[in-house]
Coordinates of C-alpha atoms and ligand atoms in Angstrom, one line a residue:
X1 CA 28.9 -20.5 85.7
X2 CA 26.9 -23.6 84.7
X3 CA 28.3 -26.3 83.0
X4 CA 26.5 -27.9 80.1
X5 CA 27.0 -31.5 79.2
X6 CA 27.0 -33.1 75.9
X7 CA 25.3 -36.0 74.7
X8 CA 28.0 -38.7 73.6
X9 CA 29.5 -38.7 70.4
X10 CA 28.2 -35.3 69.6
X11 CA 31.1 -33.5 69.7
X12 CA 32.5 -33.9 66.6
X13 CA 32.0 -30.7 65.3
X14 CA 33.3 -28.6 68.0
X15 CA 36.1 -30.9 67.8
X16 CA 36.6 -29.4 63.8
X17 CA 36.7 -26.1 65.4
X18 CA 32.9 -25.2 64.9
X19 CA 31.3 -22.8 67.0
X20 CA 27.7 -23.5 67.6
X21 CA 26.1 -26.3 70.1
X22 CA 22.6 -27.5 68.6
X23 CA 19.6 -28.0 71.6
X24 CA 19.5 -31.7 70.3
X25 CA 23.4 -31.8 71.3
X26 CA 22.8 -31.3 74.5
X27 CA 22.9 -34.2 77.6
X28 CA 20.2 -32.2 79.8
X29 CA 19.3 -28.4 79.3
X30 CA 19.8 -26.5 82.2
X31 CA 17.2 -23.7 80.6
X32 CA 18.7 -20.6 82.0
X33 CA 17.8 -17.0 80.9
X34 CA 18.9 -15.9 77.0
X35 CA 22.2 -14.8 77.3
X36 CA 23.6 -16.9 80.3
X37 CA 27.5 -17.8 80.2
X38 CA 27.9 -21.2 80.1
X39 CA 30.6 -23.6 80.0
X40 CA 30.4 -26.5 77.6
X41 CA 31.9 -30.2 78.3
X42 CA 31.3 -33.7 76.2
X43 CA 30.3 -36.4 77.4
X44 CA 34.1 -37.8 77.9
X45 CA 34.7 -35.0 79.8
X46 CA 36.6 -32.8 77.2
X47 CA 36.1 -29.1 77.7
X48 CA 35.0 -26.8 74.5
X49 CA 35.2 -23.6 76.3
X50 CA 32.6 -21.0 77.1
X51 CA 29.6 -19.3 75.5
X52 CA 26.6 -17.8 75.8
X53 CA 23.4 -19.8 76.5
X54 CA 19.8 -19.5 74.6
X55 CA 16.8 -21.1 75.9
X56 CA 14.7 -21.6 72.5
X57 CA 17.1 -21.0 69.5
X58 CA 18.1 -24.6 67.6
X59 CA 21.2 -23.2 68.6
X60 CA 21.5 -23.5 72.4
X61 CA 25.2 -22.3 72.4
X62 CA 27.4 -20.0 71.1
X63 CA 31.2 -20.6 72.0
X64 CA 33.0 -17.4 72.3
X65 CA 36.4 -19.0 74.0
X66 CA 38.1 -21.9 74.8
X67 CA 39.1 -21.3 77.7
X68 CA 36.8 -20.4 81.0
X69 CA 37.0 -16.8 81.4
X70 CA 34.7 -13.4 81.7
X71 CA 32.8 -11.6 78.4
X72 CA 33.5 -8.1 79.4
X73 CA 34.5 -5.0 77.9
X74 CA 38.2 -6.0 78.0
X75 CA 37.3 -9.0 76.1
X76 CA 35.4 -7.5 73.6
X77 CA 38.2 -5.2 73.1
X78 CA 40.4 -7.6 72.9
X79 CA 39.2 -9.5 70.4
X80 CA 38.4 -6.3 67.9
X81 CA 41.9 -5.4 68.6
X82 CA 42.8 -8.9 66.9
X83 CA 40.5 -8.4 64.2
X84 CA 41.3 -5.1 63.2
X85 CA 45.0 -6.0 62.9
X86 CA 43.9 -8.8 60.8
X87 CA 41.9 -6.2 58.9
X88 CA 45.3 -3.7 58.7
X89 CA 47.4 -6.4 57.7
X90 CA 45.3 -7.7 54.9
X91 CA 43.6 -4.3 54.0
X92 CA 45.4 -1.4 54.0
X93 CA 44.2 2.0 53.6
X94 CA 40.9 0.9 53.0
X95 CA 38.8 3.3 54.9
X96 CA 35.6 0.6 54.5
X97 CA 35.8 -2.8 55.6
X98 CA 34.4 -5.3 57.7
X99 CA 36.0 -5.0 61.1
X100 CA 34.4 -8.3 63.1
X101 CA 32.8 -11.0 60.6
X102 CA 31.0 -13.1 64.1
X103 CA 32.3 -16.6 64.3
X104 CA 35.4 -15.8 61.9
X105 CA 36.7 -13.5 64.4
X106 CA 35.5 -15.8 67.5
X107 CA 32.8 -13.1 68.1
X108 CA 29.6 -15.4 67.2
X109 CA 26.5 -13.3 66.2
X110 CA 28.6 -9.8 65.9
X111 CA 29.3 -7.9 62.4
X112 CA 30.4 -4.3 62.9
X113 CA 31.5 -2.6 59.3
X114 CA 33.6 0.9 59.5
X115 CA 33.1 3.2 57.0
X116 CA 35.5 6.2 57.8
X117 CA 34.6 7.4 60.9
X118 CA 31.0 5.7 61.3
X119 CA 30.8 2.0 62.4
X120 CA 27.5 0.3 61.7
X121 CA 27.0 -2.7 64.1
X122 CA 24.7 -5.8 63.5
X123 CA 24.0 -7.7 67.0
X124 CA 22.5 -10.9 65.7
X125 CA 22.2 -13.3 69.2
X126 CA 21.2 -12.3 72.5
X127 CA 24.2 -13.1 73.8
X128 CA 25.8 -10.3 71.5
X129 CA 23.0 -7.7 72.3
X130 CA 23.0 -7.8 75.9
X131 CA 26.6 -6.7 75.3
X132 CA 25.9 -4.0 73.5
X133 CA 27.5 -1.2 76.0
X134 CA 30.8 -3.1 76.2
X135 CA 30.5 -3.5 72.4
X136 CA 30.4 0.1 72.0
X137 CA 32.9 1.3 74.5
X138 CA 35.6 -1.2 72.4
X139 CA 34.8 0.1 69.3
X140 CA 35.6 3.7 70.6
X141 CA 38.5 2.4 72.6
X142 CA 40.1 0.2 70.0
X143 CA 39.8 2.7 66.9
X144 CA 39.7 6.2 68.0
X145 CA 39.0 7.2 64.9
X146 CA 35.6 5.8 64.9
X147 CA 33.3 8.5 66.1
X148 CA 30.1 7.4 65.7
X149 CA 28.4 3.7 65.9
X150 CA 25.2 3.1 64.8
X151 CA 22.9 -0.2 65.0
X152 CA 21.3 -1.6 61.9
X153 CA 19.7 -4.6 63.9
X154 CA 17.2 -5.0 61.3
X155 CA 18.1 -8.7 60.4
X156 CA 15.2 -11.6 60.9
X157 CA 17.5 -14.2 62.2
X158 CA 17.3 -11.8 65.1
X159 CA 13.8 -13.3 65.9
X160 CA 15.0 -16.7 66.1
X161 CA 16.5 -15.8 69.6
X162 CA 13.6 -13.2 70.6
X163 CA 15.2 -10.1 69.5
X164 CA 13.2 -7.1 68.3
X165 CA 14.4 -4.9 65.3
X166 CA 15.9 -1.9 66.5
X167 CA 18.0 0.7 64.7
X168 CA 19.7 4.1 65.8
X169 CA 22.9 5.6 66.8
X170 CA 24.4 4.4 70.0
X171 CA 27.3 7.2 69.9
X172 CA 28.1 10.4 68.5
X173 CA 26.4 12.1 65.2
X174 CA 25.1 10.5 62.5
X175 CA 26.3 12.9 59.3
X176 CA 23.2 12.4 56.8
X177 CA 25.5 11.4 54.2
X178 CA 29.4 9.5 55.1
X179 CA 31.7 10.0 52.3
X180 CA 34.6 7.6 52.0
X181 CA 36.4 5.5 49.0
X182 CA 36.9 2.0 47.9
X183 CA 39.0 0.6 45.2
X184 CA 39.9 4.6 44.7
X185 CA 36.3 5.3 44.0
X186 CA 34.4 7.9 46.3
X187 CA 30.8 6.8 47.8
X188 CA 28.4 8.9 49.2
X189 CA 26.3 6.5 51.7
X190 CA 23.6 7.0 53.6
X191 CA 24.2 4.6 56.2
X192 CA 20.8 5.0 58.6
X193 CA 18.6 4.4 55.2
X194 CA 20.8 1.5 53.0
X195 CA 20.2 -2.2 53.1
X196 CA 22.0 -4.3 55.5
X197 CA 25.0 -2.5 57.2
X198 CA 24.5 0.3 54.3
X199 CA 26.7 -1.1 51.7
X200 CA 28.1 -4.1 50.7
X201 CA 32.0 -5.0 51.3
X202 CA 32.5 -8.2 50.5
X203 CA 32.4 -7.7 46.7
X204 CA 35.6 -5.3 47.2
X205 CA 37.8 -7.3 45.4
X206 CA 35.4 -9.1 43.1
X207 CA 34.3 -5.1 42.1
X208 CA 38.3 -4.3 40.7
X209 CA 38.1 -7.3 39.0
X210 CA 35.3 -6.4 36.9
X211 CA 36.5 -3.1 36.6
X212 CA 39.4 -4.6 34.7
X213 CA 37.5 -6.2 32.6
X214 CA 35.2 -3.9 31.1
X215 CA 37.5 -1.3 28.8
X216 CA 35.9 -0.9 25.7
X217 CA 32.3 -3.0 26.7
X218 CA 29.0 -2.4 27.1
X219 CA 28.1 -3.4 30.0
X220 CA 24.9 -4.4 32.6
X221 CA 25.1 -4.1 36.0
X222 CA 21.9 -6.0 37.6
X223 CA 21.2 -5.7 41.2
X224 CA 23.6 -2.5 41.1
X225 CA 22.7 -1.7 45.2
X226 CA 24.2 1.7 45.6
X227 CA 26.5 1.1 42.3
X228 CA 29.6 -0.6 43.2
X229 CA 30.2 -3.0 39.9
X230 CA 28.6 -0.3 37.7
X231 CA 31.5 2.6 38.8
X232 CA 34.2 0.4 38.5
X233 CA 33.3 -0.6 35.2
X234 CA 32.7 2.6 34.5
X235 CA 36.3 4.0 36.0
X236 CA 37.7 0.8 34.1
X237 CA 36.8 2.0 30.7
X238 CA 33.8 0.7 29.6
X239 CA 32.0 2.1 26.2
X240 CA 28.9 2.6 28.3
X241 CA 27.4 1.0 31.8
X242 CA 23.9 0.9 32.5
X243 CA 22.9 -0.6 36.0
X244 CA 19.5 -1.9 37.3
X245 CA 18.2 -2.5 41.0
X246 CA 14.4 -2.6 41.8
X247 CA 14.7 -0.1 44.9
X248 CA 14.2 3.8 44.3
X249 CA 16.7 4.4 46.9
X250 CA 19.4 2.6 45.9
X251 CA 19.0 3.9 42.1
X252 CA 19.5 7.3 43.6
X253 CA 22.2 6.5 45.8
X254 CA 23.9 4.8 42.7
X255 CA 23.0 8.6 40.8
X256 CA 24.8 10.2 43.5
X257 CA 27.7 7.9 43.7
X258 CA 28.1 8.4 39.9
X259 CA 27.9 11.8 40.2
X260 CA 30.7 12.3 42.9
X261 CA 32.9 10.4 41.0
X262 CA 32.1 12.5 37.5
X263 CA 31.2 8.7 35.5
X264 CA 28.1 8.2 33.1
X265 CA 26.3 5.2 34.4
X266 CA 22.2 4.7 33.1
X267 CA 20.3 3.6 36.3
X268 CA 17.5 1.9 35.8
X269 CA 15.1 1.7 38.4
X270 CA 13.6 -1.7 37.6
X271 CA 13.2 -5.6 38.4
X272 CA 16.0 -7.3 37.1
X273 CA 14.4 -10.2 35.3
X274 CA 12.6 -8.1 33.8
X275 CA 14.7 -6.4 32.0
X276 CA 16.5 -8.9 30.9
X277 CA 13.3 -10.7 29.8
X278 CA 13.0 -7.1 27.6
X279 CA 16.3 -7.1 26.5
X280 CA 16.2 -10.3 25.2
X281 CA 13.2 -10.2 23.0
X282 CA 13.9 -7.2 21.8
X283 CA 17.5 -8.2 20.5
X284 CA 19.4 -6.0 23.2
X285 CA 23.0 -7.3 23.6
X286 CA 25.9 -6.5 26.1
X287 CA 29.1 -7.5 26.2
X288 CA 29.5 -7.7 30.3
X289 CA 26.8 -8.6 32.3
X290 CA 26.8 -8.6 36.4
X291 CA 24.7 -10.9 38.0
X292 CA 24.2 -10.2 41.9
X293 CA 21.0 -11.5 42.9
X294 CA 20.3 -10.9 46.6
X295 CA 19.9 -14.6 48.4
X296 CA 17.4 -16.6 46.8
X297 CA 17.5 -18.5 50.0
X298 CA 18.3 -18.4 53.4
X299 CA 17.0 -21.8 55.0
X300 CA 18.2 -25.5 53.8
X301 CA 14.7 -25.6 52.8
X302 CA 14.6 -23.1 49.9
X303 CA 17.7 -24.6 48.2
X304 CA 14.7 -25.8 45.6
X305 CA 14.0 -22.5 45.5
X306 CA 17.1 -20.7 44.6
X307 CA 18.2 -23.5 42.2
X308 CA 15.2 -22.2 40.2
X309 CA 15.4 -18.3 41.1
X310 CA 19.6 -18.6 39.7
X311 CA 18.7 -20.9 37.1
X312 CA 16.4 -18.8 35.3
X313 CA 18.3 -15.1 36.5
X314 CA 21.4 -16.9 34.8
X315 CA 19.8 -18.2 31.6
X316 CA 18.3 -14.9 30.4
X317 CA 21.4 -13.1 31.4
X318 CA 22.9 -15.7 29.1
X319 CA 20.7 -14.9 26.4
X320 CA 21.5 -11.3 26.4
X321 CA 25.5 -11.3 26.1
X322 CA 27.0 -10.7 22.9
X323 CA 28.9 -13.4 20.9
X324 CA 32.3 -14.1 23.0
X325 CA 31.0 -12.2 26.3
X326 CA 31.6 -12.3 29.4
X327 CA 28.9 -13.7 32.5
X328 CA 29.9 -12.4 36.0
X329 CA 27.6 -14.0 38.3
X330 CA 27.6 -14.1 42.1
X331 CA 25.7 -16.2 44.3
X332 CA 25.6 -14.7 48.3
X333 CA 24.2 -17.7 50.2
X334 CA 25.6 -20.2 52.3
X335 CA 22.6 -23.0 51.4
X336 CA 24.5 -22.9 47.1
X337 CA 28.0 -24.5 48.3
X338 CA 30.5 -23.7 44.8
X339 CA 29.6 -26.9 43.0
X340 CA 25.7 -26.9 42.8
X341 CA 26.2 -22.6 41.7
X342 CA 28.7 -24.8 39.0
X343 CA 26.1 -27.0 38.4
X344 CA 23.1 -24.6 38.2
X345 CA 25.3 -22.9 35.3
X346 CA 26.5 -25.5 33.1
X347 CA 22.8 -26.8 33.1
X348 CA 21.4 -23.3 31.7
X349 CA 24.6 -23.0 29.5
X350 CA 23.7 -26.3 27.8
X351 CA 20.6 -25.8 27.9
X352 CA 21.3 -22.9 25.8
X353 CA 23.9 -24.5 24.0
X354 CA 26.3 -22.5 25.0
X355 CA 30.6 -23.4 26.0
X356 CA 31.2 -21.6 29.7
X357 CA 34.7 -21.4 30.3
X358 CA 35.8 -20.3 33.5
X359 CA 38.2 -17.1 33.7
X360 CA 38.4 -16.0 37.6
X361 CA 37.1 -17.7 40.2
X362 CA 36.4 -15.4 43.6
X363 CA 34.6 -15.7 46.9
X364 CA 34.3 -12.9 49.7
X365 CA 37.2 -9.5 51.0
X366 CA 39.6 -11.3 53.0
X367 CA 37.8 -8.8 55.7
X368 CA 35.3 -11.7 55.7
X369 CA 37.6 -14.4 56.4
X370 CA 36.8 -18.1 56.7
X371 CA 36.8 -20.1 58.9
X372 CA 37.6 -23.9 58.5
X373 CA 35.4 -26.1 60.3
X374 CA 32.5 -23.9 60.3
X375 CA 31.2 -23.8 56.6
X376 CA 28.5 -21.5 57.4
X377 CA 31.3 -18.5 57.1
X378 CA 31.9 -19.0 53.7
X379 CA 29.0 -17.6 51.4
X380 CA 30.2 -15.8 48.5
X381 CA 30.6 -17.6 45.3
X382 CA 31.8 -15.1 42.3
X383 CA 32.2 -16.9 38.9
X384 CA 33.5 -14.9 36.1
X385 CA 32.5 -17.0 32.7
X386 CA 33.2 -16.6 29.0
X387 CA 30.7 -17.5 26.6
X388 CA 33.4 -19.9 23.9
X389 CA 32.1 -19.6 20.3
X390 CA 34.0 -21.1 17.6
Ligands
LIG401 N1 25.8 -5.5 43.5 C1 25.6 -4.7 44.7 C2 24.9 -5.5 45.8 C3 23.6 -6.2 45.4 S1 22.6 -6.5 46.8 C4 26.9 -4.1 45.2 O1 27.9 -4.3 44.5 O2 26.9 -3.5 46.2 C5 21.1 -7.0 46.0 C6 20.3 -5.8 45.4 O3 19.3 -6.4 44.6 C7 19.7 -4.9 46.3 O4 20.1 -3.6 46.0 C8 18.2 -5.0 46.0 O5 17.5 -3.8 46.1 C9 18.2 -5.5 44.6 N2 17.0 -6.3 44.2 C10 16.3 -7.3 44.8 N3 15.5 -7.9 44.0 C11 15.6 -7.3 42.8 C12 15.0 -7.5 41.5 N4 14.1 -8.4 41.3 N5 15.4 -6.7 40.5 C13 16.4 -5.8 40.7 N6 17.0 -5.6 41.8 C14 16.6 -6.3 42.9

């Protein structure tokens, strides 16, 4: 195994537990094939463990262990066996979850979601891709009652370290439709045609809290996906839930999910801003209104970007709640850290005039856990505000 040496002093955040080596980190750069197992070692001789090498990527390495040791099957499935008894502990009887969140689990560039029987794996470094086989055999290995996994690597970040997008199942049969539950609600998901890994966990426990929120509102779900705030406002009592999303297929799975849980949702197959632009003018009001905007950005770059893009999503959103209501809005990207999101929303709330008042304050499942030292891991900010009118 080659070793890799650091430059000096540029091992500071390895030292705080972080995961990644960046090219301009490194001493000299051995450039070996994508994928090569490296060992990693500062400049004063301290020793960071092994990971796997890429030739191109800004990031050169990926630690996997701190130790020296072998990435094969065994460790894979060692490492899903800790993560799924992390998952058990903290998430019981949840039959859809995020089994392996990548660096949170020490499994960099790896996601794999179960839903029921069907796990839907996201390989998102080369390292993690040419692993594939062993990543497969764990899965079946360490949860028997997995009997299918399927890829969904669809993801651009992919093309950062020369991956192609590729998607299809790896093991057994693919049922058109997977039914399972969350938060006692049944979902009918179409995992080959969703977005991402075909539905969207870490809002589990951000989705109950709305739910017990909305008895006796009117409320607007925008962004619905495949439904999940709308139905548990719905199940929670709401007067009436109407839910928007600009993709045809998600406003049908969202019709289906409805269905197959017997709740009156109206799906509105629209752009968001829109809407709420319409709304607005024409004087519509509701009483709960869920902002969950896909990323505005993904790149340090576009922070500019999605400063405006949340701004503005936020300030017509406020424009449409009824006196006293109640703003749930989400922001999924890692480049909004908590205080600028805070920030972004006082400004539009003053802006308006209006007295935000913070009543729950929530982030990503604890099946997404975070981990300290590597702030890329924590994403989800999920602010629920009332509008104070005296
Ligand atoms: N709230 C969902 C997840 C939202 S993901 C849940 O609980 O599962 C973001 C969603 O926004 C996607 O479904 C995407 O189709 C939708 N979307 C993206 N741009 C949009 C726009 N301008 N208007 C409405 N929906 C949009």
């Amino acid at each position: 195994m080659t070793t890799i040496q650091l430059r000096s002093k540029s091992d500071g955040r390895l030292r705080a537990g972080h995961l990644w080596v960046f090219r301009d980190e490194l001493a000299n750069d051995p450039a070996l094939p994508a994928a090569s197992l490296v060992t990693v070692v500062a400049a004063d001789g301290t020793s960071y463990g092994t990971g796997f090498y890429h030739p191109t990527s800004r990031i050169a390495v990926r630690l996997l262990a701190t130790h020296a040791t072998t990435i094969d099957t065994e460790f894979v499935a060692d490492r899903l066996r800790n993560a799924v008894a992390l998952r058990n502990r903290l998430l019981p009887n949840e039959p859809m979850r995020r089994l392996m969140f990548g660096e949170s689990d020490l499994m960099s560039g790896l996601i794999i979601d179960q839903f029921g029987p069907v796990a839907v794996i996201q390989m998102l470094s080369a390292g993690m891709d040419a692993l594939r086989h062993a990543i497969v055999e764990a899965i079946t290995t360490v949860v028997p009652s997995i009997t299918c996994v399927i890829e969904k690597n669809t993801a651009r970040v992919r093309l950062l370290e020369g991956l192609e997008q590729r998607e299809g199942v790896l093991t057994g049969m693919l049922p058109e439709i997977v039914e399972s539950t969350e938060n006692g609600l049944t979902y009918m998901l179409d995992l080959a045609g969703g977005q991402k890994t075909g539905y969207f966990l870490d809002q589990k426990l951000n989705r109950r809290v709305v739910g017990a929120l909305s008895s006796g509102k009117s409320v607007l779900d925008c962004f619905c996906n495949v439904g999940g705030f709308a139905l548990n406002a719905a199940a929670g009592g709401a007067a009436n839930v109407t839910a928007v999303d600009s993709s045809a297929v998600a406003i049908d799975a969202a019709r289906r999910n409805a269905k197959a849980n017997n709740l009156d949702v109206a799906l509105v197959h629209a752009n968001a801003f829109d809407m709420l632009r319409e709304a607005s003018h024409g004087g519509q009001r509701y009483d709960l209104i869920v902002l969950d905007p896909p990323s505005f950005a993904k790149t340090r770059s576009a922070v500019d970007r999605a400063r405006a893009g949340y701004g503005e999503l936020n300030r017509i959103a406020l424009k449409c709640l009824s006196p006293g209501g109640t703003l749930v809005t989400a922001s999924c990207t890692q480049v909004v850290p908590e205080p600028m999101f805070f920030d972004i929303l006082y400004t539009e709330a003053a802006r308006l005039r209006k007295r935000l008042r913070l009543l729950h304050r929530g982030s990503q499942a604890p099946d997404h856990p975070i981990l300290l030292g590597m702030p890329e891991t924590q994403y989800l900010k999920f602010l629920v505000f009332d509008v104070v009118d005296d």
